[in-house]
PDB file of C-alpha atoms in Angstrom:
ATOM      1  CA  UNK A   1       0.000   0.000   0.000  1.00  0.00           C
ATOM      2  CA  UNK A   2       2.866   2.392   0.762  1.00  0.00           C
ATOM      3  CA  UNK A   3       4.342   1.982  -2.727  1.00  0.00           C
ATOM      4  CA  UNK A   4       0.920   2.327  -4.338  1.00  0.00           C
ATOM      5  CA  UNK A   5       0.365   5.522  -2.370  1.00  0.00           C
ATOM      6  CA  UNK A   6       3.726   6.893  -3.543  1.00  0.00           C
ATOM      7  CA  UNK A   7       2.839   5.992  -7.141  1.00  0.00           C
ATOM      8  CA  UNK A   8      -0.515   7.782  -6.834  1.00  0.00           C
ATOM      9  CA  UNK A   9       1.206  10.928  -5.565  1.00  0.00           C
ATOM     10  CA  UNK A  10       3.784  10.597  -8.342  1.00  0.00           C
ATOM     11  CA  UNK A  11       0.979  10.518 -10.908  1.00  0.00           C
ATOM     12  CA  UNK A  12      -0.503  13.658  -9.365  1.00  0.00           C
ATOM     13  CA  UNK A  13       2.843  15.442  -9.632  1.00  0.00           C
ATOM     14  CA  UNK A  14       3.142  14.277 -13.251  1.00  0.00           C
ATOM     15  CA  UNK A  15      -0.125  16.125 -14.022  1.00  0.00           C
ATOM     16  CA  UNK A  16       1.143  19.211 -12.156  1.00  0.00           C
ATOM     17  CA  UNK A  17       4.489  19.124 -13.952  1.00  0.00           C
ATOM     18  CA  UNK A  18       2.914  18.752 -17.393  1.00  0.00           C
ATOM     19  CA  UNK A  19       0.669  21.748 -16.742  1.00  0.00           C
ATOM     20  CA  UNK A  20       3.624  23.802 -15.523  1.00  0.00           C
ATOM     21  CA  UNK A  21       5.619  22.730 -18.575  1.00  0.00           C
ATOM     22  CA  UNK A  22       3.067  24.410 -20.855  1.00  0.00           C
ATOM     23  CA  UNK A  23       3.577  27.703 -19.012  1.00  0.00           C
ATOM     24  CA  UNK A  24       7.321  27.645 -18.317  1.00  0.00           C
ATOM     25  CA  UNK A  25       8.749  25.082 -20.749  1.00  0.00           C
ATOM     26  CA  UNK A  26       6.728  25.912 -23.861  1.00  0.00           C
ATOM     27  CA  UNK A  27       5.655  29.556 -23.514  1.00  0.00           C
ATOM     28  CA  UNK A  28       8.680  30.630 -21.455  1.00  0.00           C
ATOM     29  CA  UNK A  29       6.657  32.309 -18.669  1.00  0.00           C
ATOM     30  CA  UNK A  30       8.389  32.001 -15.287  1.00  0.00           C
ATOM     31  CA  UNK A  31       5.409  31.217 -13.051  1.00  0.00           C
ATOM     32  CA  UNK A  32       6.458  30.990  -9.388  1.00  0.00           C
ATOM     33  CA  UNK A  33       2.882  30.975  -8.077  1.00  0.00           C
ATOM     34  CA  UNK A  34       1.687  27.788  -9.788  1.00  0.00           C
ATOM     35  CA  UNK A  35       0.739  26.277  -6.417  1.00  0.00           C
ATOM     36  CA  UNK A  36      -2.053  28.883  -6.141  1.00  0.00           C
ATOM     37  CA  UNK A  37      -3.999  27.248  -8.995  1.00  0.00           C
ATOM     38  CA  UNK A  38      -3.429  23.810  -7.441  1.00  0.00           C
ATOM     39  CA  UNK A  39      -4.948  25.235  -4.232  1.00  0.00           C
ATOM     40  CA  UNK A  40      -7.875  26.827  -6.087  1.00  0.00           C
ATOM     41  CA  UNK A  41      -8.761  23.460  -7.649  1.00  0.00           C
ATOM     42  CA  UNK A  42      -8.499  21.614  -4.327  1.00  0.00           C
ATOM     43  CA  UNK A  43     -10.529  24.142  -2.349  1.00  0.00           C
ATOM     44  CA  UNK A  44     -13.165  24.500  -5.078  1.00  0.00           C
ATOM     45  CA  UNK A  45     -13.906  20.792  -4.922  1.00  0.00           C
ATOM     46  CA  UNK A  46     -13.642  20.658  -1.116  1.00  0.00           C
ATOM     47  CA  UNK A  47     -16.171  23.480  -0.692  1.00  0.00           C
ATOM     48  CA  UNK A  48     -18.585  22.199  -3.357  1.00  0.00           C
ATOM     49  CA  UNK A  49     -18.368  18.646  -2.012  1.00  0.00           C
ATOM     50  CA  UNK A  50     -18.874  19.430   1.679  1.00  0.00           C
ATOM     51  CA  UNK A  51     -21.462  22.206   1.306  1.00  0.00           C
ATOM     52  CA  UNK A  52     -23.376  21.228  -1.822  1.00  0.00           C
ATOM     53  CA  UNK A  53     -22.728  17.495  -2.105  1.00  0.00           C
ATOM     54  CA  UNK A  54     -21.062  17.746  -5.527  1.00  0.00           C
ATOM     55  CA  UNK A  55     -19.554  14.432  -6.652  1.00  0.00           C
ATOM     56  CA  UNK A  56     -15.971  13.954  -7.846  1.00  0.00           C
ATOM     57  CA  UNK A  57     -16.441  13.920 -11.633  1.00  0.00           C
ATOM     58  CA  UNK A  58     -18.318  17.242 -11.928  1.00  0.00           C
ATOM     59  CA  UNK A  59     -15.917  18.501  -9.237  1.00  0.00           C
ATOM     60  CA  UNK A  60     -12.992  17.680 -11.525  1.00  0.00           C
ATOM     61  CA  UNK A  61     -14.454  19.977 -14.180  1.00  0.00           C
ATOM     62  CA  UNK A  62     -15.343  22.649 -11.607  1.00  0.00           C
ATOM     63  CA  UNK A  63     -11.840  22.633 -10.115  1.00  0.00           C
ATOM     64  CA  UNK A  64     -10.195  22.937 -13.538  1.00  0.00           C
ATOM     65  CA  UNK A  65     -12.603  25.734 -14.525  1.00  0.00           C
ATOM     66  CA  UNK A  66     -12.046  27.644 -11.262  1.00  0.00           C
ATOM     67  CA  UNK A  67      -8.254  27.455 -11.680  1.00  0.00           C
ATOM     68  CA  UNK A  68      -8.558  28.570 -15.319  1.00  0.00           C
ATOM     69  CA  UNK A  69     -10.759  31.545 -14.343  1.00  0.00           C
ATOM     70  CA  UNK A  70      -8.276  32.510 -11.607  1.00  0.00           C
ATOM     71  CA  UNK A  71      -5.454  32.348 -14.180  1.00  0.00           C
ATOM     72  CA  UNK A  72      -7.484  34.520 -16.569  1.00  0.00           C
ATOM     73  CA  UNK A  73      -8.122  37.031 -13.783  1.00  0.00           C
ATOM     74  CA  UNK A  74      -4.394  37.217 -12.931  1.00  0.00           C
ATOM     75  CA  UNK A  75      -3.079  36.891 -16.479  1.00  0.00           C
ATOM     76  CA  UNK A  76      -5.072  39.690 -18.130  1.00  0.00           C
ATOM     77  CA  UNK A  77      -3.391  42.534 -16.183  1.00  0.00           C
ATOM     78  CA  UNK A  78       0.049  40.923 -15.672  1.00  0.00           C
ATOM     79  CA  UNK A  79       1.052  39.057 -18.834  1.00  0.00           C
ATOM     80  CA  UNK A  80       2.300  42.240 -20.459  1.00  0.00           C
ATOM     81  CA  UNK A  81       5.116  42.091 -17.911  1.00  0.00           C
ATOM     82  CA  UNK A  82       8.173  40.089 -18.882  1.00  0.00           C
ATOM     83  CA  UNK A  83      10.888  38.074 -17.181  1.00  0.00           C
ATOM     84  CA  UNK A  84      11.546  38.735 -13.517  1.00  0.00           C
ATOM     85  CA  UNK A  85       8.626  41.162 -13.176  1.00  0.00           C
ATOM     86  CA  UNK A  86       6.087  38.523 -14.146  1.00  0.00           C
ATOM     87  CA  UNK A  87       7.793  35.986 -11.853  1.00  0.00           C
ATOM     88  CA  UNK A  88       7.506  38.372  -8.880  1.00  0.00           C
ATOM     89  CA  UNK A  89       3.792  38.973  -9.542  1.00  0.00           C
ATOM     90  CA  UNK A  90       3.038  35.238  -9.688  1.00  0.00           C
ATOM     91  CA  UNK A  91       5.106  34.597  -6.560  1.00  0.00           C
ATOM     92  CA  UNK A  92       3.047  37.256  -4.779  1.00  0.00           C
ATOM     93  CA  UNK A  93      -0.213  35.729  -6.026  1.00  0.00           C
ATOM     94  CA  UNK A  94       0.810  32.319  -4.676  1.00  0.00           C
ATOM     95  CA  UNK A  95       1.474  33.761  -1.215  1.00  0.00           C
ATOM     96  CA  UNK A  96      -1.674  35.915  -1.262  1.00  0.00           C
ATOM     97  CA  UNK A  97      -3.773  32.849  -2.101  1.00  0.00           C
ATOM     98  CA  UNK A  98      -2.351  30.884   0.843  1.00  0.00           C
ATOM     99  CA  UNK A  99      -2.940  33.833   3.216  1.00  0.00           C
ATOM    100  CA  UNK A 100      -6.525  34.253   1.993  1.00  0.00           C
ATOM    101  CA  UNK A 101      -7.195  30.533   2.504  1.00  0.00           C
ATOM    102  CA  UNK A 102      -5.722  30.834   5.992  1.00  0.00           C
ATOM    103  CA  UNK A 103      -7.852  33.823   7.003  1.00  0.00           C
ATOM    104  CA  UNK A 104     -11.208  33.474   5.224  1.00  0.00           C
ATOM    105  CA  UNK A 105     -12.753  31.386   8.009  1.00  0.00           C
ATOM    106  CA  UNK A 106     -16.356  31.584   6.801  1.00  0.00           C
ATOM    107  CA  UNK A 107     -15.498  29.997   3.430  1.00  0.00           C
ATOM    108  CA  UNK A 108     -12.305  27.939   3.915  1.00  0.00           C
ATOM    109  CA  UNK A 109     -12.482  27.201   7.661  1.00  0.00           C
ATOM    110  CA  UNK A 110      -9.129  28.980   8.016  1.00  0.00           C
ATOM    111  CA  UNK A 111      -6.099  27.059   9.357  1.00  0.00           C
ATOM    112  CA  UNK A 112      -8.347  24.170  10.462  1.00  0.00           C
ATOM    113  CA  UNK A 113      -8.962  23.267   6.823  1.00  0.00           C
ATOM    114  CA  UNK A 114     -11.918  21.400   5.328  1.00  0.00           C
ATOM    115  CA  UNK A 115     -12.474  17.774   6.321  1.00  0.00           C
ATOM    116  CA  UNK A 116     -14.722  14.973   5.025  1.00  0.00           C
ATOM    117  CA  UNK A 117     -14.255  15.880   1.378  1.00  0.00           C
ATOM    118  CA  UNK A 118     -16.158  13.455  -0.860  1.00  0.00           C
ATOM    119  CA  UNK A 119     -14.277  10.515  -2.319  1.00  0.00           C
ATOM    120  CA  UNK A 120     -14.540   9.555  -6.013  1.00  0.00           C
ATOM    121  CA  UNK A 121     -17.006   6.860  -7.021  1.00  0.00           C
ATOM    122  CA  UNK A 122     -17.783   5.083 -10.273  1.00  0.00           C
ATOM    123  CA  UNK A 123     -20.823   2.869 -10.953  1.00  0.00           C
ATOM    124  CA  UNK A 124     -21.397   2.461  -7.218  1.00  0.00           C
ATOM    125  CA  UNK A 125     -17.746   1.670  -6.403  1.00  0.00           C
ATOM    126  CA  UNK A 126     -16.184   4.165  -3.974  1.00  0.00           C
ATOM    127  CA  UNK A 127     -12.442   4.748  -4.380  1.00  0.00           C
ATOM    128  CA  UNK A 128     -10.879   4.220  -0.957  1.00  0.00           C
ATOM    129  CA  UNK A 129      -7.687   2.159  -1.387  1.00  0.00           C
ATOM    130  CA  UNK A 130      -4.223   3.250  -2.579  1.00  0.00           C
ATOM    131  CA  UNK A 131      -4.563   0.895  -5.579  1.00  0.00           C
ATOM    132  CA  UNK A 132      -7.865   2.481  -6.629  1.00  0.00           C
ATOM    133  CA  UNK A 133      -6.355   5.972  -6.409  1.00  0.00           C
ATOM    134  CA  UNK A 134      -3.322   4.794  -8.372  1.00  0.00           C
ATOM    135  CA  UNK A 135      -5.485   3.595 -11.259  1.00  0.00           C
ATOM    136  CA  UNK A 136      -7.567   6.786 -11.129  1.00  0.00           C
ATOM    137  CA  UNK A 137      -4.561   9.109 -11.344  1.00  0.00           C
ATOM    138  CA  UNK A 138      -2.978   6.853 -13.973  1.00  0.00           C
ATOM    139  CA  UNK A 139      -5.990   7.445 -16.248  1.00  0.00           C
ATOM    140  CA  UNK A 140      -5.903  11.194 -15.540  1.00  0.00           C
ATOM    141  CA  UNK A 141      -2.133  11.341 -16.165  1.00  0.00           C
ATOM    142  CA  UNK A 142      -2.419   9.441 -19.473  1.00  0.00           C
ATOM    143  CA  UNK A 143      -5.180  11.808 -20.614  1.00  0.00           C
ATOM    144  CA  UNK A 144      -2.991  14.764 -19.598  1.00  0.00           C
ATOM    145  CA  UNK A 145       0.045  13.418 -21.478  1.00  0.00           C
ATOM    146  CA  UNK A 146      -2.074  12.887 -24.597  1.00  0.00           C
ATOM    147  CA  UNK A 147      -3.604  16.380 -24.374  1.00  0.00           C
ATOM    148  CA  UNK A 148      -0.282  18.120 -23.764  1.00  0.00           C
ATOM    149  CA  UNK A 149       1.441  16.244 -26.605  1.00  0.00           C
ATOM    150  CA  UNK A 150      -1.348  17.237 -28.993  1.00  0.00           C
ATOM    151  CA  UNK A 151      -1.120  20.862 -27.882  1.00  0.00           C
ATOM    152  CA  UNK A 152       2.662  21.020 -28.274  1.00  0.00           C
ATOM    153  CA  UNK A 153       2.483  19.465 -31.759  1.00  0.00           C
ATOM    154  CA  UNK A 154      -0.184  21.922 -32.907  1.00  0.00           C
ATOM    155  CA  UNK A 155       0.194  25.399 -34.431  1.00  0.00           C
ATOM    156  CA  UNK A 156      -0.473  26.840 -30.993  1.00  0.00           C
ATOM    157  CA  UNK A 157       2.400  24.792 -29.548  1.00  0.00           C
ATOM    158  CA  UNK A 158       4.787  25.989 -32.253  1.00  0.00           C
ATOM    159  CA  UNK A 159       3.684  29.575 -31.600  1.00  0.00           C
ATOM    160  CA  UNK A 160       4.437  29.115 -27.882  1.00  0.00           C
ATOM    161  CA  UNK A 161       7.945  27.914 -28.732  1.00  0.00           C
ATOM    162  CA  UNK A 162       8.443  30.921 -31.019  1.00  0.00           C
ATOM    163  CA  UNK A 163       7.386  33.249 -28.184  1.00  0.00           C
ATOM    164  CA  UNK A 164       9.718  31.470 -25.766  1.00  0.00           C
ATOM    165  CA  UNK A 165      12.700  31.758 -28.092  1.00  0.00           C
ATOM    166  CA  UNK A 166      12.190  35.387 -29.175  1.00  0.00           C
ATOM    167  CA  UNK A 167       8.980  37.215 -28.336  1.00  0.00           C
ATOM    168  CA  UNK A 168       9.779  40.287 -30.446  1.00  0.00           C
ATOM    169  CA  UNK A 169      10.542  38.187 -33.537  1.00  0.00           C
ATOM    170  CA  UNK A 170       7.372  36.127 -32.975  1.00  0.00           C
ATOM    171  CA  UNK A 171       5.289  39.302 -32.766  1.00  0.00           C
ATOM    172  CA  UNK A 172       6.937  40.613 -35.946  1.00  0.00           C
ATOM    173  CA  UNK A 173       5.884  37.414 -37.731  1.00  0.00           C
ATOM    174  CA  UNK A 174       2.221  38.103 -36.889  1.00  0.00           C
ATOM    175  CA  UNK A 175       1.783  35.971 -33.736  1.00  0.00           C
ATOM    176  CA  UNK A 176      -0.620  37.444 -31.180  1.00  0.00           C
ATOM    177  CA  UNK A 177       1.827  36.964 -28.301  1.00  0.00           C
ATOM    178  CA  UNK A 178      -0.399  38.261 -25.496  1.00  0.00           C
ATOM    179  CA  UNK A 179      -3.363  36.060 -26.428  1.00  0.00           C
ATOM    180  CA  UNK A 180      -1.211  32.950 -26.787  1.00  0.00           C
ATOM    181  CA  UNK A 181       0.668  33.564 -23.535  1.00  0.00           C
ATOM    182  CA  UNK A 182      -2.673  33.975 -21.787  1.00  0.00           C
ATOM    183  CA  UNK A 183      -3.891  30.726 -23.365  1.00  0.00           C
ATOM    184  CA  UNK A 184      -0.814  28.829 -22.097  1.00  0.00           C
ATOM    185  CA  UNK A 185      -1.264  30.350 -18.642  1.00  0.00           C
ATOM    186  CA  UNK A 186      -4.953  29.391 -18.479  1.00  0.00           C
ATOM    187  CA  UNK A 187      -4.565  25.840 -19.848  1.00  0.00           C
ATOM    188  CA  UNK A 188      -1.561  25.089 -17.632  1.00  0.00           C
ATOM    189  CA  UNK A 189      -3.459  26.355 -14.591  1.00  0.00           C
ATOM    190  CA  UNK A 190      -6.480  24.195 -15.478  1.00  0.00           C
ATOM    191  CA  UNK A 191      -4.264  21.095 -15.228  1.00  0.00           C
ATOM    192  CA  UNK A 192      -3.126  22.311 -11.795  1.00  0.00           C
ATOM    193  CA  UNK A 193      -6.799  22.569 -10.825  1.00  0.00           C
ATOM    194  CA  UNK A 194      -7.372  18.945 -11.902  1.00  0.00           C
ATOM    195  CA  UNK A 195      -4.437  17.802  -9.744  1.00  0.00           C
ATOM    196  CA  UNK A 196      -5.825  19.840  -6.847  1.00  0.00           C
ATOM    197  CA  UNK A 197      -9.230  18.130  -7.086  1.00  0.00           C
ATOM    198  CA  UNK A 198      -7.551  14.718  -7.059  1.00  0.00           C
ATOM    199  CA  UNK A 199      -5.468  15.730  -4.025  1.00  0.00           C
ATOM    200  CA  UNK A 200      -8.561  16.907  -2.113  1.00  0.00           C
ATOM    201  CA  UNK A 201     -10.480  13.722  -2.969  1.00  0.00           C
ATOM    202  CA  UNK A 202      -7.588  11.424  -2.078  1.00  0.00           C
ATOM    203  CA  UNK A 203      -6.782  13.056   1.251  1.00  0.00           C
ATOM    204  CA  UNK A 204     -10.453  13.884   2.061  1.00  0.00           C
ATOM    205  CA  UNK A 205      -8.970  16.979   3.729  1.00  0.00           C
ATOM    206  CA  UNK A 206      -7.395  20.259   2.607  1.00  0.00           C
ATOM    207  CA  UNK A 207      -5.663  23.004   4.598  1.00  0.00           C
ATOM    208  CA  UNK A 208      -3.490  26.010   3.671  1.00  0.00           C
ATOM    209  CA  UNK A 209      -0.331  24.199   4.849  1.00  0.00           C
ATOM    210  CA  UNK A 210      -0.563  21.898   1.834  1.00  0.00           C
ATOM    211  CA  UNK A 211      -0.089  24.815  -0.581  1.00  0.00           C
ATOM    212  CA  UNK A 212       3.080  26.631   0.480  1.00  0.00           C
ATOM    213  CA  UNK A 213       5.661  28.002  -1.972  1.00  0.00           C
ATOM    214  CA  UNK A 214       8.007  25.044  -1.499  1.00  0.00           C
TER     215      UNK A 214
END
């Protein structure tokens, strides 16, 4: 069970890393606040599950959507910044998110966190063992790998690489750099939201301490 649990967590980090790779590796945006979108996904599902009884599968979509909307909200005013300036803004957003989660008692239950988060179920079977969670995250990770590979091989993926290598040259060639950077930021954050939902469902508990910078 210990090894299965480690493998399940590894699969979760694979999803996180692939999402971050779209932002940093492909589009060249140094995002130091990526954990904030992971937290948004986890808390979205935790709140919807405990207060409204939302099940895991719609929660997976809700968590990804909430993280994507948060990325859109942050990206629109900040993606015109470049290099270290953008990195500082995202670092600040990551810390602000953790502080908000820690202090907004009425919504997030503050430092006590949210317990009894709903576990995934499929056709009446409730996921409760390390092996079940391993197979669940394996399916999610495979779907993520497929999606990311398709994105990177597309025209959008090639445009991201052009922006990463030389943003001025890419803009001169007619690429809408701001729109495509925002797209990478939003899609990458959505994958973080998916990983966050899985984390919340697996642990059945979330608290701000799980979403520090490190």
